[in-house]
Backbone as JSON Lines, residues from 0, in Angstrom:
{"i":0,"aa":"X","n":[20.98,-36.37,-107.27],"ca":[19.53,-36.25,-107.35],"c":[19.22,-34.9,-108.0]}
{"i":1,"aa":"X","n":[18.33,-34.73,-108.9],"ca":[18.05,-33.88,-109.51],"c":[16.43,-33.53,-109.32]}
{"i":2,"aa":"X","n":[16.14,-32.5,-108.26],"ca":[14.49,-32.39,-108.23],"c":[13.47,-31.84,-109.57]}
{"i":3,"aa":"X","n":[12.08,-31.81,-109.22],"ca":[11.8,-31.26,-110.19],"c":[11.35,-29.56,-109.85]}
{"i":4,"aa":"X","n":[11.5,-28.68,-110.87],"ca":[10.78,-27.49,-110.38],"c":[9.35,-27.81,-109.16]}
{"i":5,"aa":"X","n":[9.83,-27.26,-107.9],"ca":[8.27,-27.15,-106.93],"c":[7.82,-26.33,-107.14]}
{"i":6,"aa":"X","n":[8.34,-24.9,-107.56],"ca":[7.87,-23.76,-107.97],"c":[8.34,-22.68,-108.35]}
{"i":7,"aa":"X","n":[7.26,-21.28,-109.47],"ca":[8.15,-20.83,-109.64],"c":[8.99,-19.76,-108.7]}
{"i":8,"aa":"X","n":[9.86,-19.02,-108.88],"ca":[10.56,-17.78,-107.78],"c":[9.07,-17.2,-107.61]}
{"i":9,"aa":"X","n":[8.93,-17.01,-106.35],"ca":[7.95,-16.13,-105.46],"c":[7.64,-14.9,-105.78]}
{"i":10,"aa":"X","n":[7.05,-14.23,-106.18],"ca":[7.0,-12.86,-106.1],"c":[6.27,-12.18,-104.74]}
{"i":11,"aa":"X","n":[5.98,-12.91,-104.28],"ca":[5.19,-12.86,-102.96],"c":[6.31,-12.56,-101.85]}
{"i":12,"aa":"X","n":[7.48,-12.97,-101.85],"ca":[8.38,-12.71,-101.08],"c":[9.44,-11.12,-100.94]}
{"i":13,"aa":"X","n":[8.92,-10.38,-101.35],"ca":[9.49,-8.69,-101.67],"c":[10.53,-8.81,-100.4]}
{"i":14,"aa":"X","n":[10.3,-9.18,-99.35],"ca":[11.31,-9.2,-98.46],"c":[13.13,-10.28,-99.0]}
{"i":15,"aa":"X","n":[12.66,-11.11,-99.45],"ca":[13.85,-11.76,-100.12],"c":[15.05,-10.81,-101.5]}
{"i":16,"aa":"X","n":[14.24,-9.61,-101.67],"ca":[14.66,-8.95,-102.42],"c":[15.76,-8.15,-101.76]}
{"i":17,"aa":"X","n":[15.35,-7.55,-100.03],"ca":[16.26,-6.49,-99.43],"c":[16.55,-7.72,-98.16]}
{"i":18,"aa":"X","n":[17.94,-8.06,-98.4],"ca":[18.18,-9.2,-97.22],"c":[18.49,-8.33,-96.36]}
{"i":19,"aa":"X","n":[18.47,-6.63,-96.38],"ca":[18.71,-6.45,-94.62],"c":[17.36,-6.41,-93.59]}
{"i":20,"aa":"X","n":[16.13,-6.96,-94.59],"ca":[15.08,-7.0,-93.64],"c":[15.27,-8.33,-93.02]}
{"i":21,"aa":"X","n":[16.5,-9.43,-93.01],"ca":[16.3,-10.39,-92.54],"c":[17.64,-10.14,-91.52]}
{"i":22,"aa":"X","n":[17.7,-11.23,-90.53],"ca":[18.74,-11.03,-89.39],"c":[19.35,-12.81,-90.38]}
{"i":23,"aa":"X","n":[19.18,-13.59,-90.9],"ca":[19.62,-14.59,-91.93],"c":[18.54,-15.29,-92.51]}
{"i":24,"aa":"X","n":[18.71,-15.87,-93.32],"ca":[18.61,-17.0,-94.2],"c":[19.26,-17.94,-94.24]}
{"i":25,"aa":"X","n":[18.77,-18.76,-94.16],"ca":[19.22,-20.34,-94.05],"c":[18.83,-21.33,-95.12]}
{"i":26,"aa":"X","n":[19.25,-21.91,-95.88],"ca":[19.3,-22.59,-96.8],"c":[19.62,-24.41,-96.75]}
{"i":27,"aa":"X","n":[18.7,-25.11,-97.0],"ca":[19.32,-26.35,-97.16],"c":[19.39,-27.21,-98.58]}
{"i":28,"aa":"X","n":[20.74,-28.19,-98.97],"ca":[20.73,-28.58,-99.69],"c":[21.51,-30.02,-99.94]}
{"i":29,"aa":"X","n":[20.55,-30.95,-100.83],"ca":[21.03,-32.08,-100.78],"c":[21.43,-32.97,-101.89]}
{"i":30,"aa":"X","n":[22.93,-33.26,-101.66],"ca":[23.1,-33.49,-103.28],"c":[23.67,-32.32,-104.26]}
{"i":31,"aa":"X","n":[23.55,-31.47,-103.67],"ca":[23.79,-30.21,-104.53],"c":[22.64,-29.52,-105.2]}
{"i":32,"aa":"X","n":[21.41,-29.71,-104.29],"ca":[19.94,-29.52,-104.98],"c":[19.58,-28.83,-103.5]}
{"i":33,"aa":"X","n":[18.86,-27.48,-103.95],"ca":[18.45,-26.59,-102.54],"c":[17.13,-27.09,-102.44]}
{"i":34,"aa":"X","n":[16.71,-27.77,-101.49],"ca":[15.68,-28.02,-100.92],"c":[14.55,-27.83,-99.82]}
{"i":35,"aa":"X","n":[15.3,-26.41,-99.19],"ca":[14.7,-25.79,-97.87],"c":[15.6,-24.61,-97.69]}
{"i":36,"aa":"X","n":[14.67,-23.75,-97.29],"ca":[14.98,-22.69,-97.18],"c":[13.84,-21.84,-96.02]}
{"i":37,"aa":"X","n":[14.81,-20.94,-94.94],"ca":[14.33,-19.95,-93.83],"c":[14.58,-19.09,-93.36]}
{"i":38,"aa":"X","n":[14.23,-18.1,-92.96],"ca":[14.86,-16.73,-92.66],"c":[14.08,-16.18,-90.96]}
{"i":39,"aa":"X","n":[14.57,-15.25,-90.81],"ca":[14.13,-14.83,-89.56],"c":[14.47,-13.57,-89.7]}
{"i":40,"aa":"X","n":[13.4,-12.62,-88.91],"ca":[13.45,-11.63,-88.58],"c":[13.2,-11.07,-87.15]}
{"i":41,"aa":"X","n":[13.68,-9.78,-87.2],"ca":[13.75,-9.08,-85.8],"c":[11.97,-8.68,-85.73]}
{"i":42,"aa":"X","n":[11.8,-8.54,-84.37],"ca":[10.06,-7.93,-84.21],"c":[10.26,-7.0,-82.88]}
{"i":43,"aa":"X","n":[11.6,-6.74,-82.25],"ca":[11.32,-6.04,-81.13],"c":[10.92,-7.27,-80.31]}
{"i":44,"aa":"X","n":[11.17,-6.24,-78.93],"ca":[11.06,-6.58,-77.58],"c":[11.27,-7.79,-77.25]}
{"i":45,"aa":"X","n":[12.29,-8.65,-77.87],"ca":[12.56,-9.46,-77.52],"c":[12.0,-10.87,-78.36]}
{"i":46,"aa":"X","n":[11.36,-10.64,-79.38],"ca":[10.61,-11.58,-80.29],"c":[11.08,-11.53,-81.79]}
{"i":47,"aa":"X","n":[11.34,-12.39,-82.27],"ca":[11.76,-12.89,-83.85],"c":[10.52,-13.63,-84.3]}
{"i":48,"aa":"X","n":[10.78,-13.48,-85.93],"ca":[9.36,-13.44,-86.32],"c":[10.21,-15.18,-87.66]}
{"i":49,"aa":"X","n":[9.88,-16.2,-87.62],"ca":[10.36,-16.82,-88.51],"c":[9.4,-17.18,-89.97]}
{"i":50,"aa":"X","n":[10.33,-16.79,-91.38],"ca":[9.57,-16.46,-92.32],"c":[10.06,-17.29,-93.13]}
{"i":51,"aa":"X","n":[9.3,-17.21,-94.11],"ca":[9.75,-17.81,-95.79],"c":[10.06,-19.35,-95.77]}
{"i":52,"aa":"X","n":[9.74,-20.4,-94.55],"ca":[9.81,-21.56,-94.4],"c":[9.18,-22.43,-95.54]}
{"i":53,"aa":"X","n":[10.15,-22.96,-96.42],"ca":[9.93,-24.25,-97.55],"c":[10.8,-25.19,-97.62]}
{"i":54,"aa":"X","n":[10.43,-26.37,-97.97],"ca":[10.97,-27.7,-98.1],"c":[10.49,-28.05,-99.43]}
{"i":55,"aa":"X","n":[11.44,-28.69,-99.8],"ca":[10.59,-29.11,-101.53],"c":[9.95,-29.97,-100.8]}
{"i":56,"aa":"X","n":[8.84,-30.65,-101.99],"ca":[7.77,-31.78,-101.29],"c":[8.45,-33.0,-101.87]}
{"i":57,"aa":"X","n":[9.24,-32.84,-103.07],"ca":[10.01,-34.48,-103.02],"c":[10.78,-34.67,-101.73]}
{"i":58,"aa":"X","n":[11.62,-33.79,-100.43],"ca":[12.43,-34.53,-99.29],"c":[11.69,-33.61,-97.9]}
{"i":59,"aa":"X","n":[10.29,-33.61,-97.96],"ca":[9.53,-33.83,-97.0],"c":[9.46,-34.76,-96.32]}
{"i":60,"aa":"X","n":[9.35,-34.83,-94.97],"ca":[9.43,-35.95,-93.73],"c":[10.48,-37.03,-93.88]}
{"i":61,"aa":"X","n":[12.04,-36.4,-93.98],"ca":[12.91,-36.87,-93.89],"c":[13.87,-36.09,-92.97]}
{"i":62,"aa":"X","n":[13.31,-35.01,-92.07],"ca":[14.01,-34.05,-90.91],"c":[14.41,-32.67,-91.16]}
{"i":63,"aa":"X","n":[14.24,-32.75,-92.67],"ca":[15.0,-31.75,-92.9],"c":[14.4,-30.44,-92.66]}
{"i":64,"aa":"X","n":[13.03,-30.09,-92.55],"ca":[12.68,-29.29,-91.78],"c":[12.57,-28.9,-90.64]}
{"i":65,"aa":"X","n":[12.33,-30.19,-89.7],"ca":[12.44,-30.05,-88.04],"c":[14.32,-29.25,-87.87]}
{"i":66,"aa":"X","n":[15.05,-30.12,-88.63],"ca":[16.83,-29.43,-88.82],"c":[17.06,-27.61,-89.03]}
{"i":67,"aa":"X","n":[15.97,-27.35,-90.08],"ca":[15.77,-26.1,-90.4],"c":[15.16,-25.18,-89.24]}
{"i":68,"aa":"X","n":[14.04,-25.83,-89.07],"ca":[13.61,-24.99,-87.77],"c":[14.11,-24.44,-86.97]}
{"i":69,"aa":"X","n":[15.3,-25.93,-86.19],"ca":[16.07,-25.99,-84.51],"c":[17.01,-25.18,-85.04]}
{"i":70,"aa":"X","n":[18.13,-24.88,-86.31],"ca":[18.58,-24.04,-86.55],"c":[18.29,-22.86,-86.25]}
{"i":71,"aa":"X","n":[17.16,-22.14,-86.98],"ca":[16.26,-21.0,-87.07],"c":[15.99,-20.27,-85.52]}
{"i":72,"aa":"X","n":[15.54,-21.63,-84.8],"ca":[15.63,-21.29,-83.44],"c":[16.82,-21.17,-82.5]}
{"i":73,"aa":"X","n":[18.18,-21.6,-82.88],"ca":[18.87,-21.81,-82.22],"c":[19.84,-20.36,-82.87]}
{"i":74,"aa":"X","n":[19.66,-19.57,-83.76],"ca":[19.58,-18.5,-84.53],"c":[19.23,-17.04,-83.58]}
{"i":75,"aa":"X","n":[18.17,-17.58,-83.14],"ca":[16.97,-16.3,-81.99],"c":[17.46,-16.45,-81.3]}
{"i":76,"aa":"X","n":[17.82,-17.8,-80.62],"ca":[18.34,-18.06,-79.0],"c":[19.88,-16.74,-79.27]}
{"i":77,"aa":"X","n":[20.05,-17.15,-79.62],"ca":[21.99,-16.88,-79.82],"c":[21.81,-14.96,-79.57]}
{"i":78,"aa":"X","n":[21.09,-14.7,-80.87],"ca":[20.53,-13.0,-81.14],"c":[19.91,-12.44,-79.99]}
{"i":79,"aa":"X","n":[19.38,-13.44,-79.18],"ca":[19.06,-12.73,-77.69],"c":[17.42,-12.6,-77.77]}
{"i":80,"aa":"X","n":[16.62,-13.16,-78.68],"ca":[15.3,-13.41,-78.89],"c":[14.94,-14.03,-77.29]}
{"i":81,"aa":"X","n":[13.68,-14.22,-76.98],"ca":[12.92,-15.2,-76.0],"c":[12.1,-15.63,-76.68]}
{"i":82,"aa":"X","n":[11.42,-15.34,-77.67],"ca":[9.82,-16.15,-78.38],"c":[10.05,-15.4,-79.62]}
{"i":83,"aa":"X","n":[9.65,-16.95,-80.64],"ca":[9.48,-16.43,-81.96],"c":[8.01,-16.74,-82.42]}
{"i":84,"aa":"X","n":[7.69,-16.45,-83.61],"ca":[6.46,-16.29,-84.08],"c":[6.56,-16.87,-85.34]}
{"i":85,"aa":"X","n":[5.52,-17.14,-85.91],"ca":[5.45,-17.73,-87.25],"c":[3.79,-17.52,-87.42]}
{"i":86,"aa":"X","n":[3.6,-17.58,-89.0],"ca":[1.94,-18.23,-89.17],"c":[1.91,-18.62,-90.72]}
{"i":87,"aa":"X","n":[0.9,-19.16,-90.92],"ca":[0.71,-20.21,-91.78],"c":[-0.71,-20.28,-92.26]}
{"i":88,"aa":"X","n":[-1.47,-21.02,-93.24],"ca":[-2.81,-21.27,-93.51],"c":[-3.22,-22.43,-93.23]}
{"i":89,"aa":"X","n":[-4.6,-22.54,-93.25],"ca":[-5.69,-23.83,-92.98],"c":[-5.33,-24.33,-93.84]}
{"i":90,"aa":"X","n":[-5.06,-23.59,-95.49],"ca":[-4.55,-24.39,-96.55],"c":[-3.43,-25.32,-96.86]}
{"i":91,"aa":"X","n":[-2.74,-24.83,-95.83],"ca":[-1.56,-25.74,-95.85],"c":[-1.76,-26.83,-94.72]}
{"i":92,"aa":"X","n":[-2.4,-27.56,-94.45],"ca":[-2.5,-27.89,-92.83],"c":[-1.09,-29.06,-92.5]}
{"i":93,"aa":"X","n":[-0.7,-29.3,-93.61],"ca":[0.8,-30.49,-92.69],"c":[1.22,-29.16,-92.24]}
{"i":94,"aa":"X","n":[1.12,-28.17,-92.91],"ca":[2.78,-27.48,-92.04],"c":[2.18,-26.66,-90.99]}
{"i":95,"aa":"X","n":[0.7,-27.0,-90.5],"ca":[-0.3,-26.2,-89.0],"c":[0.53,-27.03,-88.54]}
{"i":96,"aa":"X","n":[0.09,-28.99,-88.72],"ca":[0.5,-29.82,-88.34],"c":[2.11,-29.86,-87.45]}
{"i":97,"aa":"X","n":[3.23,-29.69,-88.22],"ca":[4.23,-29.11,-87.93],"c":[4.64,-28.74,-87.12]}
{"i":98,"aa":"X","n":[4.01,-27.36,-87.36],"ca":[4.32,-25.86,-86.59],"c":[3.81,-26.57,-85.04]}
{"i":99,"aa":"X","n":[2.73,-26.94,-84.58],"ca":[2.23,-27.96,-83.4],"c":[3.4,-28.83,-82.87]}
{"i":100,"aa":"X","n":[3.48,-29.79,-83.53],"ca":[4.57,-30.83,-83.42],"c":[5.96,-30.37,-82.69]}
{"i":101,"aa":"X","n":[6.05,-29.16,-83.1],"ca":[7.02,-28.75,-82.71],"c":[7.07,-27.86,-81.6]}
{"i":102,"aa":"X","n":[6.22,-27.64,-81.05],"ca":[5.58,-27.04,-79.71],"c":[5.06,-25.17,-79.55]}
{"i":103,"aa":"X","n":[4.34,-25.13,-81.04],"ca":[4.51,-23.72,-81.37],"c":[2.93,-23.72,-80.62]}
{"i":104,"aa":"X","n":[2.45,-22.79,-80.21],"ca":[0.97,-22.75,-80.0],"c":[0.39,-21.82,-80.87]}
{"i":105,"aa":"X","n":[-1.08,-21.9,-81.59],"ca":[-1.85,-20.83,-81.89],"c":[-2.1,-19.68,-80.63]}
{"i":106,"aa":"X","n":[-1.92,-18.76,-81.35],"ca":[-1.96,-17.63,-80.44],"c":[-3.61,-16.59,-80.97]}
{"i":107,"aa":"X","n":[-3.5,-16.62,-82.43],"ca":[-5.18,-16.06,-83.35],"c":[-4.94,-16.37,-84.63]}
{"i":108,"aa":"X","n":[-6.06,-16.3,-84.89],"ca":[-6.49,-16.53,-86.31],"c":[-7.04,-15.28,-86.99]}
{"i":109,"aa":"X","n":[-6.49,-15.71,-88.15],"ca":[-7.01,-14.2,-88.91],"c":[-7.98,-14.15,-90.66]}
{"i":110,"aa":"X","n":[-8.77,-13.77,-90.44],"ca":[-9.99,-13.95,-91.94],"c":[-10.08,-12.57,-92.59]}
{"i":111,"aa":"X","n":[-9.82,-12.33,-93.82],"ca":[-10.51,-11.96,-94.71],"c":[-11.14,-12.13,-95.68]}
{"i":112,"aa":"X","n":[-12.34,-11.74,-96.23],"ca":[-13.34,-11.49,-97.34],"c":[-12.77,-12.15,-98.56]}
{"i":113,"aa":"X","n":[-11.51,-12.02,-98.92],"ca":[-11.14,-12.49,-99.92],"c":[-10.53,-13.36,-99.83]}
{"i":114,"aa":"X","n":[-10.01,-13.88,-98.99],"ca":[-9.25,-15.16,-98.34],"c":[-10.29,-16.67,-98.57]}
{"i":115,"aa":"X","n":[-9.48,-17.41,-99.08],"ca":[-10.24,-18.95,-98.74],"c":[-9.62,-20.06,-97.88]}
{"i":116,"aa":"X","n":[-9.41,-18.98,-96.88],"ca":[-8.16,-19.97,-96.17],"c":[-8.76,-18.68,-94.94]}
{"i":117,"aa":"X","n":[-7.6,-19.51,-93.91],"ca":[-7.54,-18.63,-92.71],"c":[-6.2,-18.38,-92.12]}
{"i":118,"aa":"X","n":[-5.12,-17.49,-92.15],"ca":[-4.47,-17.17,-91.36],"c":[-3.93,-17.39,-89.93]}
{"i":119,"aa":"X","n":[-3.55,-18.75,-89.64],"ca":[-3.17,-19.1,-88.19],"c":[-1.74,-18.4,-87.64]}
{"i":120,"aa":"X","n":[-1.64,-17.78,-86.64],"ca":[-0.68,-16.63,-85.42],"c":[0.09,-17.61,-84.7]}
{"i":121,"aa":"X","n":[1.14,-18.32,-84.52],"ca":[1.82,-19.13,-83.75],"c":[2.97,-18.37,-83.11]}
{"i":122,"aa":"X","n":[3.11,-18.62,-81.68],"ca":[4.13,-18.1,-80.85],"c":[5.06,-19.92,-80.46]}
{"i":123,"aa":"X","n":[6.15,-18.9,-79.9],"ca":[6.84,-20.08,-78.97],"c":[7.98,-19.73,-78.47]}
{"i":124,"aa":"X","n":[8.01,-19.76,-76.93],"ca":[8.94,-19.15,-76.17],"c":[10.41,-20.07,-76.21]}
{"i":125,"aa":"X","n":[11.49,-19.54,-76.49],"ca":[12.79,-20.2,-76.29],"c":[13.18,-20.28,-75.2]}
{"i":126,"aa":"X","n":[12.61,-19.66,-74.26],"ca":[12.93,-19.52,-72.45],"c":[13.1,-21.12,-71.82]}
């Protein structure tokens, strides 16, 4: 299988540049085609912060993200985390959707002026 470009390299991601801001990255691929990709970071006191979560949209809702996740989480568990964090936009809402599904709760929401979207705060305890 050969996907098509979903997009181009991020520049939005400056953290993907210095991988010691990450505790890993996780990568998935199918066919020999990378199709998901996640990382996690440290936040103190006991909380990991999970980042940079993508799935191409051609092998969306075929697991391979819920797979990515329980990884991701099973990642924190191991590192000695209790609750990780994530957030996301209104703009994206399957992956609010998701993030729910998977038993994350909104914790706040966040707006700015220049924003056309809103910033949703998700926690979720590994305890």
């Amino acid at each position: 299988m050969t996907l098509p470009l979903a997009a181009e390299a991020p520049d939005t991601f400056p953290g993907l540049a210095d991988p010691s801001t990450l505790e890993c990255l996780l990568v998935g691929d199918l066919d020999g085609d990378l199709v998901a990709m996640g990382g996690l970071r440290a936040r103190g006191r006991g909380r990991a912060e999970i980042v940079y979560v993508r799935v191409h949209p051609a092998t969306r809702r075929q697991g391979i993200g819920r797979e990515l996740m329980g990884a991701l989480e099973r990642r924190a568990a191991v590192a000695g985390h209790t609750d990780v964090i994530l957030n996301t936009a209104t703009n994206q809402p399957e992956a609010v959707a998701f993030y729910r599904a998977l038993g994350y709760r909104d914790v706040r929401n966040e707006t700015r002026p220049e924003w056309h979207w809103t910033l949703i705060h998700f926690e979720k305890s590994l305890a």
